[in-house]
XYZ file of C-alpha atoms in Angstrom:
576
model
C 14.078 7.987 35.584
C 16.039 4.768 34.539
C 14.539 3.546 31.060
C 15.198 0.634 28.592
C 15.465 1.563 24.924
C 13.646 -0.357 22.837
C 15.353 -0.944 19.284
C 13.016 -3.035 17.587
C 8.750 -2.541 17.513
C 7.213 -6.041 18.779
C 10.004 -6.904 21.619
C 8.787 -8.205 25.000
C 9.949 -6.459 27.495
C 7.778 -4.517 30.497
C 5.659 -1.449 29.768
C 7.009 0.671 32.504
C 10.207 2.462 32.226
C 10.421 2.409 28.023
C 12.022 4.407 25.107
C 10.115 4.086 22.137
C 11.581 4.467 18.351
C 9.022 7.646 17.748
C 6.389 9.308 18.210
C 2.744 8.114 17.516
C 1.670 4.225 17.593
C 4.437 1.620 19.120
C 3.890 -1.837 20.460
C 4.778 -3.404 23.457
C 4.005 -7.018 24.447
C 2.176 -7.178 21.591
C -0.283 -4.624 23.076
C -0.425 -0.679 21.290
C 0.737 1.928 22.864
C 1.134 5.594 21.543
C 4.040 7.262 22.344
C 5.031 11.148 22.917
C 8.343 12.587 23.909
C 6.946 12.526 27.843
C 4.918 9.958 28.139
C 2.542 6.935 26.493
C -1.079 6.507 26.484
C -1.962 2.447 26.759
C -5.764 1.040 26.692
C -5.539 1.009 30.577
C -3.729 4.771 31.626
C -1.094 7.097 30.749
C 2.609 6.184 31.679
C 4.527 9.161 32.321
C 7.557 6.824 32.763
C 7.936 5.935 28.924
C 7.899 8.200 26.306
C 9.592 7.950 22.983
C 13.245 9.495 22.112
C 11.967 12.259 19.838
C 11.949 15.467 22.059
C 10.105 18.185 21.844
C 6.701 16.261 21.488
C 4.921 16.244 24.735
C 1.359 15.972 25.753
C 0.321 17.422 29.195
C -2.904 15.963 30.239
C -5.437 17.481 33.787
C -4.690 15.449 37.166
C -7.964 13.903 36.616
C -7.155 12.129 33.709
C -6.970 9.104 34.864
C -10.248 9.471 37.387
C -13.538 7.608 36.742
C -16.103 9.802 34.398
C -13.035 12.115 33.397
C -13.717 11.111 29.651
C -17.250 11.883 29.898
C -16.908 15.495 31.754
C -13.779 16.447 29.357
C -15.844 15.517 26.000
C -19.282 17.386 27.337
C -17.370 20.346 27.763
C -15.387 20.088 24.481
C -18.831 19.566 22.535
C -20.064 22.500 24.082
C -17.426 24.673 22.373
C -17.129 23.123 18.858
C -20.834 23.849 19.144
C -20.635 27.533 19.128
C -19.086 27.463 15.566
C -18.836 24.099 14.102
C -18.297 24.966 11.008
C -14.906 26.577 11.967
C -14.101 24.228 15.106
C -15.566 20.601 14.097
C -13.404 20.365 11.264
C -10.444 20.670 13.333
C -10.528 18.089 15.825
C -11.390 15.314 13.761
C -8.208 16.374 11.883
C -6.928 14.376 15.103
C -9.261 11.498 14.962
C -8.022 10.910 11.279
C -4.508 11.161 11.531
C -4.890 8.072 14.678
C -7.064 6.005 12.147
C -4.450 6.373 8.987
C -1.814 4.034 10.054
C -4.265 0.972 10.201
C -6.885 1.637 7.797
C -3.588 2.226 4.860
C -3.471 -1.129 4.975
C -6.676 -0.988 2.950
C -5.841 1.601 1.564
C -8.569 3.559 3.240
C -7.302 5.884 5.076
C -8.894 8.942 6.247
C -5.858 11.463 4.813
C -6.969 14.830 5.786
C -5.853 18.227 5.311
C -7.445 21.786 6.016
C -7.070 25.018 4.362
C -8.086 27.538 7.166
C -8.805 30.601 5.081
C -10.123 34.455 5.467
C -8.542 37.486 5.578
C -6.224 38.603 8.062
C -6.651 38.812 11.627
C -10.007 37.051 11.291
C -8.484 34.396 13.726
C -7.099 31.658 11.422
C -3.699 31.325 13.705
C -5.311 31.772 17.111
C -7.949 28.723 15.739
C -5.266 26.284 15.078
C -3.053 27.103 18.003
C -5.947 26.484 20.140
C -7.645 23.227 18.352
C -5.373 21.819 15.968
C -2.637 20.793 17.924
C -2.548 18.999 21.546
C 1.541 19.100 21.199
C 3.411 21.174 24.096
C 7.301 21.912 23.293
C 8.593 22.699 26.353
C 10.169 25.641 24.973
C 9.474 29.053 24.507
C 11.761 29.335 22.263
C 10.413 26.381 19.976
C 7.220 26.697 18.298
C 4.806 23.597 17.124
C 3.503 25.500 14.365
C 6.070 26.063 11.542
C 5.866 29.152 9.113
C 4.601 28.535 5.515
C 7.710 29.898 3.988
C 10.369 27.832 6.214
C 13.098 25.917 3.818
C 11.369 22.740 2.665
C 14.004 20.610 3.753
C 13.276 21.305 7.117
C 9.812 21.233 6.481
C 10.180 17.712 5.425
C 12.241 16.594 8.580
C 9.350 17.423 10.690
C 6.849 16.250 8.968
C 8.586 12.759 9.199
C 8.163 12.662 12.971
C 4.536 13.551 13.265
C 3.185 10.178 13.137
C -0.705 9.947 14.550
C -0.164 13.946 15.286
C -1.171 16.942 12.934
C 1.251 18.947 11.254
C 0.767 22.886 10.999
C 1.603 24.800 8.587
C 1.051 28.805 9.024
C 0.558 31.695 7.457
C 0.554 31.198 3.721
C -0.169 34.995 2.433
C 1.962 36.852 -0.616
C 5.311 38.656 0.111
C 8.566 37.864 -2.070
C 8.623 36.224 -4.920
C 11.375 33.769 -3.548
C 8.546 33.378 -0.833
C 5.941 32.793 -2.951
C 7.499 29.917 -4.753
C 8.796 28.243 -1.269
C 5.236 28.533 0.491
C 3.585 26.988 -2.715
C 5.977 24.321 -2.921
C 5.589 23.744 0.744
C 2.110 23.589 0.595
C 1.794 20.898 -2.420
C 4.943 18.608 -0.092
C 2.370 19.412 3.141
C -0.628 17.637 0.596
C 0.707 15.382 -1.127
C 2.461 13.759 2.005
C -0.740 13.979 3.432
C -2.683 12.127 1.054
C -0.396 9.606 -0.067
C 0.980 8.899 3.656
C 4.696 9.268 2.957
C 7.205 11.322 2.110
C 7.579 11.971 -1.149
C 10.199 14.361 -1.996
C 13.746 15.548 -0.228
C 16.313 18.325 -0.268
C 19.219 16.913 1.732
C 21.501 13.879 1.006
C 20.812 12.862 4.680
C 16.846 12.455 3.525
C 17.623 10.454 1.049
C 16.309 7.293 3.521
C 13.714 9.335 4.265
C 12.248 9.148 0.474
C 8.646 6.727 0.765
C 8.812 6.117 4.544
C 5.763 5.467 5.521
C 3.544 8.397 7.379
C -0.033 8.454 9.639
C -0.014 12.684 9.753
C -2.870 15.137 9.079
C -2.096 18.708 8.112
C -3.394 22.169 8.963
C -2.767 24.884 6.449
C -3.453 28.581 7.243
C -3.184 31.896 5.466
C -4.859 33.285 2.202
C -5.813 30.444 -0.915
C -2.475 30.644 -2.911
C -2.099 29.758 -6.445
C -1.790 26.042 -5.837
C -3.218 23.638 -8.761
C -6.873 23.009 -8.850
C -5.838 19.098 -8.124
C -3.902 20.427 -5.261
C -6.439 22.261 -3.551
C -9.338 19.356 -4.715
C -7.681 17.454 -1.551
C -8.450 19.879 0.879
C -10.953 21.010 3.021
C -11.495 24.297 2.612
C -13.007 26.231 6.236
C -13.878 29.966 5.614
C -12.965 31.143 9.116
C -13.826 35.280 8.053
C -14.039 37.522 11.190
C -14.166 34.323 13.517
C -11.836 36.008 16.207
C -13.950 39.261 16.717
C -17.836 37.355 16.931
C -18.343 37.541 20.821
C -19.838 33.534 21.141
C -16.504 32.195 19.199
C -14.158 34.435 21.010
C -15.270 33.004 24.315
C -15.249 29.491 22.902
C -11.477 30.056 21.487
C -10.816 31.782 25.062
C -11.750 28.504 27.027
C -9.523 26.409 24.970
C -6.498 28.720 25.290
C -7.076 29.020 29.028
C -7.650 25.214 29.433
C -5.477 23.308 26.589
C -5.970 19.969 28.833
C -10.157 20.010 27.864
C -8.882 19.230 24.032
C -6.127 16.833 24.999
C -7.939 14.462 27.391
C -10.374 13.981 24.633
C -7.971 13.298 22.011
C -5.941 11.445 24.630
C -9.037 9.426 25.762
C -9.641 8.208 22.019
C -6.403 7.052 22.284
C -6.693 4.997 24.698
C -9.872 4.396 23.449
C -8.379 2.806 20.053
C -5.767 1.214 21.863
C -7.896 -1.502 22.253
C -10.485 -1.082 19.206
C -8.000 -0.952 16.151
C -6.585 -4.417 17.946
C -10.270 -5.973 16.883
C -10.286 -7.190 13.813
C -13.873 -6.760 13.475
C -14.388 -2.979 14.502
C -11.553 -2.681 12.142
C -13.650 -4.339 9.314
C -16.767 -2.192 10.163
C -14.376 1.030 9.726
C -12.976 0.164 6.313
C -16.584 -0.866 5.492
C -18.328 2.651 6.646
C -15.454 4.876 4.982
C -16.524 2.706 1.337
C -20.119 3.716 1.939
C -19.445 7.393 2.292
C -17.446 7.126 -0.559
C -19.920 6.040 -2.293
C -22.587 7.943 -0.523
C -20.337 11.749 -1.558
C -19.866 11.277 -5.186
C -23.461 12.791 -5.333
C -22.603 15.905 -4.340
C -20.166 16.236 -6.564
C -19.071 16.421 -10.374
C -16.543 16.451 -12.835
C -12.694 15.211 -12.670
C -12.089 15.911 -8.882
C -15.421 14.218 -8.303
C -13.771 11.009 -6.500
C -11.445 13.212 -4.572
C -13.752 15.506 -3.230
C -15.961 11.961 -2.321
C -12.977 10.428 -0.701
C -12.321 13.732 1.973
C -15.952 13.831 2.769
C -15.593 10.274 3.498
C -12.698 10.694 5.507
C -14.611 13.437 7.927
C -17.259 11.771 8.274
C -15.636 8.564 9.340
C -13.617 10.774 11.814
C -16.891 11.855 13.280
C -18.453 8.055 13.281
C -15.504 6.979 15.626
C -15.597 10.342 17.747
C -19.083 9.332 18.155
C -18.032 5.560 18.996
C -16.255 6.578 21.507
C -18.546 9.429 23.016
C -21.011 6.039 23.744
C -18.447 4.351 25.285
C -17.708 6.928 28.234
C -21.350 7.056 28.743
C -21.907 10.943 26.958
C -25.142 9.309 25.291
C -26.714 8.803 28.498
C -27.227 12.867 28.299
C -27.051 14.001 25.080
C -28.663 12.899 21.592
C -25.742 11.746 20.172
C -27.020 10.602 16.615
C -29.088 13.298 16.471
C -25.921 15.971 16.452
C -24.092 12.836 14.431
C -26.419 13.376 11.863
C -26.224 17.706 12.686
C -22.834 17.430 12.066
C -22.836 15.353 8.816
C -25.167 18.354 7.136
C -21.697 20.510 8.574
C -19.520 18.114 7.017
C -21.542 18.169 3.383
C -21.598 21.759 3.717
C -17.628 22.582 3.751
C -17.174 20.143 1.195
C -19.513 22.036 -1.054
C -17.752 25.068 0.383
C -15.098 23.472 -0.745
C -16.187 22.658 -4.132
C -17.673 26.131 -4.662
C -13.871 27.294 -4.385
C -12.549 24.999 -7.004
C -15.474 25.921 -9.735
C -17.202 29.026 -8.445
C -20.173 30.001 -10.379
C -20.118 26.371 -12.086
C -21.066 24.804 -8.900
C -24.545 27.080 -8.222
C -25.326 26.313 -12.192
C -24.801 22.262 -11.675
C -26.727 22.204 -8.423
C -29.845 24.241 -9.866
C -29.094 21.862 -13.093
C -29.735 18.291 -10.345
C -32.741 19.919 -8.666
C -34.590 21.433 -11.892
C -33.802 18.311 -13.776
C -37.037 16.184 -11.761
C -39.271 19.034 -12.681
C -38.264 18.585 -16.548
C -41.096 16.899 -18.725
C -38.703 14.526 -21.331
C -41.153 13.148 -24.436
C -39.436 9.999 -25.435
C -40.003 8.164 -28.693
C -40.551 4.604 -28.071
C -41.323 1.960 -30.773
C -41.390 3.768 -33.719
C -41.183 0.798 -35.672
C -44.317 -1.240 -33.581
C -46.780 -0.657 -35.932
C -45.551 0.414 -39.256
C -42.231 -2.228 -39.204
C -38.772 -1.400 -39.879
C -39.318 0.827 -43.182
C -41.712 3.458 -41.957
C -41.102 5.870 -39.332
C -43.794 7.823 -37.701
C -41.393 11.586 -37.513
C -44.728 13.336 -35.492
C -42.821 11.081 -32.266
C -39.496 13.191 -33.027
C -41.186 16.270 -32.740
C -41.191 17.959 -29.430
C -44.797 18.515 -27.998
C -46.154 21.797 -27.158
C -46.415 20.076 -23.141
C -42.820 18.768 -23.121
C -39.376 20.384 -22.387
C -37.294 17.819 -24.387
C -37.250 14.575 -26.264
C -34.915 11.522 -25.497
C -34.008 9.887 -29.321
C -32.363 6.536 -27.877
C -30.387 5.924 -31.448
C -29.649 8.295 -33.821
C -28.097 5.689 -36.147
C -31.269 4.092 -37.630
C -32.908 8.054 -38.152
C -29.239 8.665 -40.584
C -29.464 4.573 -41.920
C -26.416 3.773 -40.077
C -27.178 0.373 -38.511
C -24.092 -0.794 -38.335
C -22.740 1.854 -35.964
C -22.814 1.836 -32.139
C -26.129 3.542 -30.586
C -26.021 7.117 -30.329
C -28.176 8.687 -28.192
C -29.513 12.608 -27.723
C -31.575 14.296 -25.316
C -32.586 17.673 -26.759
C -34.207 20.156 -24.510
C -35.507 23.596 -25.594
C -33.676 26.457 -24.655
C -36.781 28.984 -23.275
C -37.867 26.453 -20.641
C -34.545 25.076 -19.409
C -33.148 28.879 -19.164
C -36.304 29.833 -16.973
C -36.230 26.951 -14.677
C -32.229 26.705 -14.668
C -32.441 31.146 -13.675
C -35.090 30.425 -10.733
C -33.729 27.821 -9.441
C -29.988 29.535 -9.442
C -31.619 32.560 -7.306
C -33.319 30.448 -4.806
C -30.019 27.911 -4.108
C -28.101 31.312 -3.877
C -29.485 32.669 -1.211
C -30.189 28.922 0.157
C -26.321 28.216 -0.064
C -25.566 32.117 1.086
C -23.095 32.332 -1.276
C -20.383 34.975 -0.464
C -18.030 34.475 -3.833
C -18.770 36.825 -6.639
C -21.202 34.844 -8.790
C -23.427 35.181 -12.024
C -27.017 34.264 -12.030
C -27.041 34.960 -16.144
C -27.844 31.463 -17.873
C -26.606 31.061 -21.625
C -25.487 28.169 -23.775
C -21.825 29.274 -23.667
C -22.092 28.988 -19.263
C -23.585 25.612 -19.819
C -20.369 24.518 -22.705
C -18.156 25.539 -19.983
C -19.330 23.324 -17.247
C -19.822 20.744 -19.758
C -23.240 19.893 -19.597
C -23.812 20.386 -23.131
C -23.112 19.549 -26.371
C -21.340 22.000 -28.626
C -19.560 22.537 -32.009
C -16.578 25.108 -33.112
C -17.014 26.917 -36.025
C -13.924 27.934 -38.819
C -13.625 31.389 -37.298
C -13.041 29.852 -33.706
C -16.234 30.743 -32.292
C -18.605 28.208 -30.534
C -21.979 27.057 -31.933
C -23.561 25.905 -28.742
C -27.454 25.165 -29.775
C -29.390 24.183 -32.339
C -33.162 24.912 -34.375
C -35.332 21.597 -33.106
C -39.277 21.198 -34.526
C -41.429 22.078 -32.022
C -45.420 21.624 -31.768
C -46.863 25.261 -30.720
C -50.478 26.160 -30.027
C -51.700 28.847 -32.757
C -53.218 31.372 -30.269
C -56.148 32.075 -33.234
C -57.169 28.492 -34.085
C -56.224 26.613 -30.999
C -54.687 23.686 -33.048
C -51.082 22.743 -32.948
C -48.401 23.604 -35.603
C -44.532 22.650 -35.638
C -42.156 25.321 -35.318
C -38.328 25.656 -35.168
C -37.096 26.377 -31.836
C -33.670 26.873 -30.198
C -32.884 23.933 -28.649
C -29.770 22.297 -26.696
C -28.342 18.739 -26.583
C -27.120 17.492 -22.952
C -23.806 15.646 -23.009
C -24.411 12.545 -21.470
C -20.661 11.572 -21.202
C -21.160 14.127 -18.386
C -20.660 12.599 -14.511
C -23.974 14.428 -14.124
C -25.854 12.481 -16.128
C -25.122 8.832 -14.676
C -28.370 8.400 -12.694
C -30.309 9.643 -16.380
C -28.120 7.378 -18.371
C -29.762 4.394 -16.076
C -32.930 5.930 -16.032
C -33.430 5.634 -19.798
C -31.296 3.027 -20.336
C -33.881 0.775 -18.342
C -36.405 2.080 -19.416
C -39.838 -0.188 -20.068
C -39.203 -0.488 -23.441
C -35.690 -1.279 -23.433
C -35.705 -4.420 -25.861
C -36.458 -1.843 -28.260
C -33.681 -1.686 -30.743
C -34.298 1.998 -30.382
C -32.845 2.043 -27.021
C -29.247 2.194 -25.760
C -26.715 -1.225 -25.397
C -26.503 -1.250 -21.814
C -22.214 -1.326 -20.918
C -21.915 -2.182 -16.786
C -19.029 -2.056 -15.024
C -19.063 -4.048 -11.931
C -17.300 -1.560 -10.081
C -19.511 1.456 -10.455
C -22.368 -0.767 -11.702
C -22.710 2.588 -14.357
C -24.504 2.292 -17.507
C -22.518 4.397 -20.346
C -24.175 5.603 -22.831
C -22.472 6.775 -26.478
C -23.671 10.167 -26.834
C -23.839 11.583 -30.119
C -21.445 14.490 -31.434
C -22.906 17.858 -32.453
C -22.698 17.513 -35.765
C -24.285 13.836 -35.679
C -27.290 15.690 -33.987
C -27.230 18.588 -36.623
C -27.519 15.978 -39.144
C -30.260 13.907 -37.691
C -32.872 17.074 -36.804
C -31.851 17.579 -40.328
C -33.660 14.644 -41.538
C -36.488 14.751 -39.109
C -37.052 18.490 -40.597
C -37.387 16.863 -43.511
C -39.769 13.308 -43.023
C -41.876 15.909 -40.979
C -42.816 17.850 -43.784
C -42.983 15.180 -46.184
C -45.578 13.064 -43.715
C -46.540 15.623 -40.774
């Protein structure tokens, strides 16, 4: 085969017949063209012809690649495998949809970075799963392997990461043996993500790499093995797939079976979305819509998560389900809608997507995770007594204390400023939402043993609320006392029904204080910062930031809290 090197991206010469620079996304007559070692996929075909002078890449496509309808057939047969298990399988091949998406949308610094922890113990399948659908790369060589061993030397770990442009990188069987090994698969592992996310290479080993240092990368990454001791930041920017005894299930053994027997069912698809984006990325406008969908899910995911690795977690979800968006873009466009309800399994597949990420999140804070998500569903069930315009009728030096008291029909109270209760008016607002202890524990302990089995959680987890569980997650307020212990709630007056008389009479109850500096507290923060009554000077100063259009409230310390039930104890038995 007689081909012309090209030296520089952008020249003009003829498609047939070329060398490209590397592997992944090249240009030729201005038009894009991805390139393997054996040949290059263009918006019209595949040119086995041209092919790009970094060997040991190749892609082997069916004969009918190129036929009418091929697209549609290959793709109706894929979806009928990732079906089977797409918890497991789904995951994986839009690893391949995001690594062709991150070279554009980088330049918006969007791009759909993604890297997957397949975990479970061993033999469950973890290996045989991303042999078979995480990479549509064929060596040529028995003797050379795609996949590259967890505890390889990281300098030549780095070296092939460089090439994979547009392609997802492997690496395999992360599990304990030496300590040497140890510390080389964990360092591995944090190069494999952190290359991944930030889309260049960011650490060497060799003088040679030294010009290797920032280039510039569009890879995904496929990690398997056992979850190593990696930092919790590390593993917050993965997706973490439970793949348990995946390999010996009957259904998913046949599905793995048809995509070892017939690799080219996997790589027409990916190869068709190739050719697919060949001409999409080129329109400015498609491109547009892209950066614009992968903001909304952004936005969209931070619900389902809290805490510092809230915007990471947010920005992975994203990233899958913008992978899935353009899988389904192009599943219209070769005509697969025609027989199948594609937005119907869209949205099927988005509920699959949610799920690993709370998998995922369930990892990082185990038995945090089950309390916050019974703490967001029992908090619209919560009755909160709020105390508005104390000073409406009685002016600015009478207070009415019965509205501080918590009513025998209420879980809570909301006191918007705890400033003018301790004659501080000069300070900033401080607000506090008290709620009592009994009622929030019963709710929180339901609620916990219904999302349990909901959720079908498989981690060891407690269903045992206390104060000190609710300190750790940080939902609360709390206070350390001189011996080092932690002083988590606090006696609140009460109205309780006397069982002989029928009347009402105030009590002390144990009572907690939410911290509303907490991420999930945002949506109450708004709510009762805009509230109806919020010219009240009892309510908070409303802070926005025109980013997160968030309204902040200054929550009060514990011992600002102590000090104002203090006081109401007190005006309530002087005037109750």
């Amino acid at each position: 085969m007689q081909i012309k090197e090209v030296s520089k991206m952008g020249e003009e010469p003829k498609m047939e017949g070329h060398l490209f620079p590397r592997i992944g996304w090249n240009w030729v007559d201005h038009k894009r063209a991805f390139a393997f070692s054996n040949c290059v996929i263009t918006e019209r075909d595949i040119d086995s012809r041209s092919g790009s002078g970094v060997e040991g890449m190749n892609l082997h496509v069916s004969a009918e690649f190129s036929e009418s309808g091929n697209d549609r057939q290959k793709t109706l047969e894929l979806l009928n495998i990732l079906n089977v298990h797409p918890r497991e399988m789904l995951p994986l091949f839009l690893c391949h949809v995001a690594a062709l998406l991150n070279l554009d949308l980088a330049r918006f610094k969007k791009a759909p970075a993604l890297t997957l922890w397949l975990g479970g113990q061993s033999g469950s399948g973890k290996t045989s799963l991303a042999r078979a659908l995480g990479t549509i790369l064929n060596t040529g060589d028995e003797d050379y392997d795609s996949i590259t061993a967890a505890y390889a030397k990281s300098a030549d770990v780095v070296d092939l990461l460089s090439k994979y442009h547009g392609l997802v990188f492997i690496l395999d069987d992360v599990k304990g043996e030496s300590a040497g090994r140890k510390e080389r698969r964990r360092q591995n592992v944090d190069i494999c993500v952190r290359t991944t996310e930030g889309q260049r290479i960011v650490e060497t080993f060799r003088k040679e790499q030294r010009g290797l240092l920032n280039r510039k990368l569009d890879v995904g990454c496929i990690i398997t093995g056992e979850l190593s001791d990696n930092p919790v930041s590390t593993a917050a920017r993965m997706v973490y797939v439970e793949v348990e005894n995946f390999v010996n299930e009957q259904d998913a053994s046949e599905a793995l079976g048809k995509l070892q027997k017939n690799p080219e069912i996997l790589n027409d698809v990916v190869a068709g979305i190739i050719r697919f984006l060949c001409s999409h990325l080129e329109d400015e406008s498609y491109l547009t819509e892209l950066v614009a969908r992968k903001e909304q899910f952004w936005q969209n995911g931070k619900r389902f998560f809290f805490g510092s690795n809230q915007s990471r977690l947010a920005n992975t979800l994203s990233s899958l389900e913008l992978s899935l968006s353009v899988t389904v873009d192009f599943m219209q466009s070769c005509g697969v809608g025609d027989s199948f309800d594609l937005r119907r399994w869209q949205k099927e597949m988005e509920g699959v997507c949610e799920d690993l990420m709370r998998q995922t999140f369930r990892r990082l804070t185990k038995e945090d995770q089950l309390l916050v998500d019974s703490f967001r569903e029992v908090w619209g069930d919560l009755k909160i007594q709020r105390a508005r315009r104390i000073y409406e009728l009685y002016g600015e030096e009478a207070i009415m204390p019965q509205l501080f008291v918590v009513q025998s029909q209420m879980d809570g109270i909301f006191i918007p400023d705890l400033s003018w209760i301790l004659d501080r008016k000069d300070e900033s607002p401080k607000g506090a939402l008290v709620l009592r202890w009994d009622r929030l524990q019963e709710k929180l302990t339901r609620k916990m043993v219904e999302l349990s089995r909901r959720y079908k959680y498989r981690e060891e987890h407690s269903l045992v609320v206390d104060p000190g569980r609710l300190r750790r997650a940080g939902l609360i307020h709390w206070e350390k006392r001189p011996d080092g212990s932690h002083n988590n709630v606090l006696p609140y007056p009460v109205a309780v029904t006397d069982m002989c008389s029928g009347g009402e009479e105030m009590d002390e109850q144990t009572c907690v204080c939410l911290n509303l500096q907490a991420a999930i507290f945002e949506d109450v923060r708004s709510e009762f910062s805009f509230d109806a009554e919020r010219d009240s000077v009892m309510f908070l100063d409303e802070i926005a930031d025109r980013e997160y259009r968030k309204i902040q409230a200054l929550s009060a310390d514990m011992g600002t809290i102590a000090r104002a039930v203090r006081k109401i104890k007190m005006m309530t038995e002087v005037k109750g």
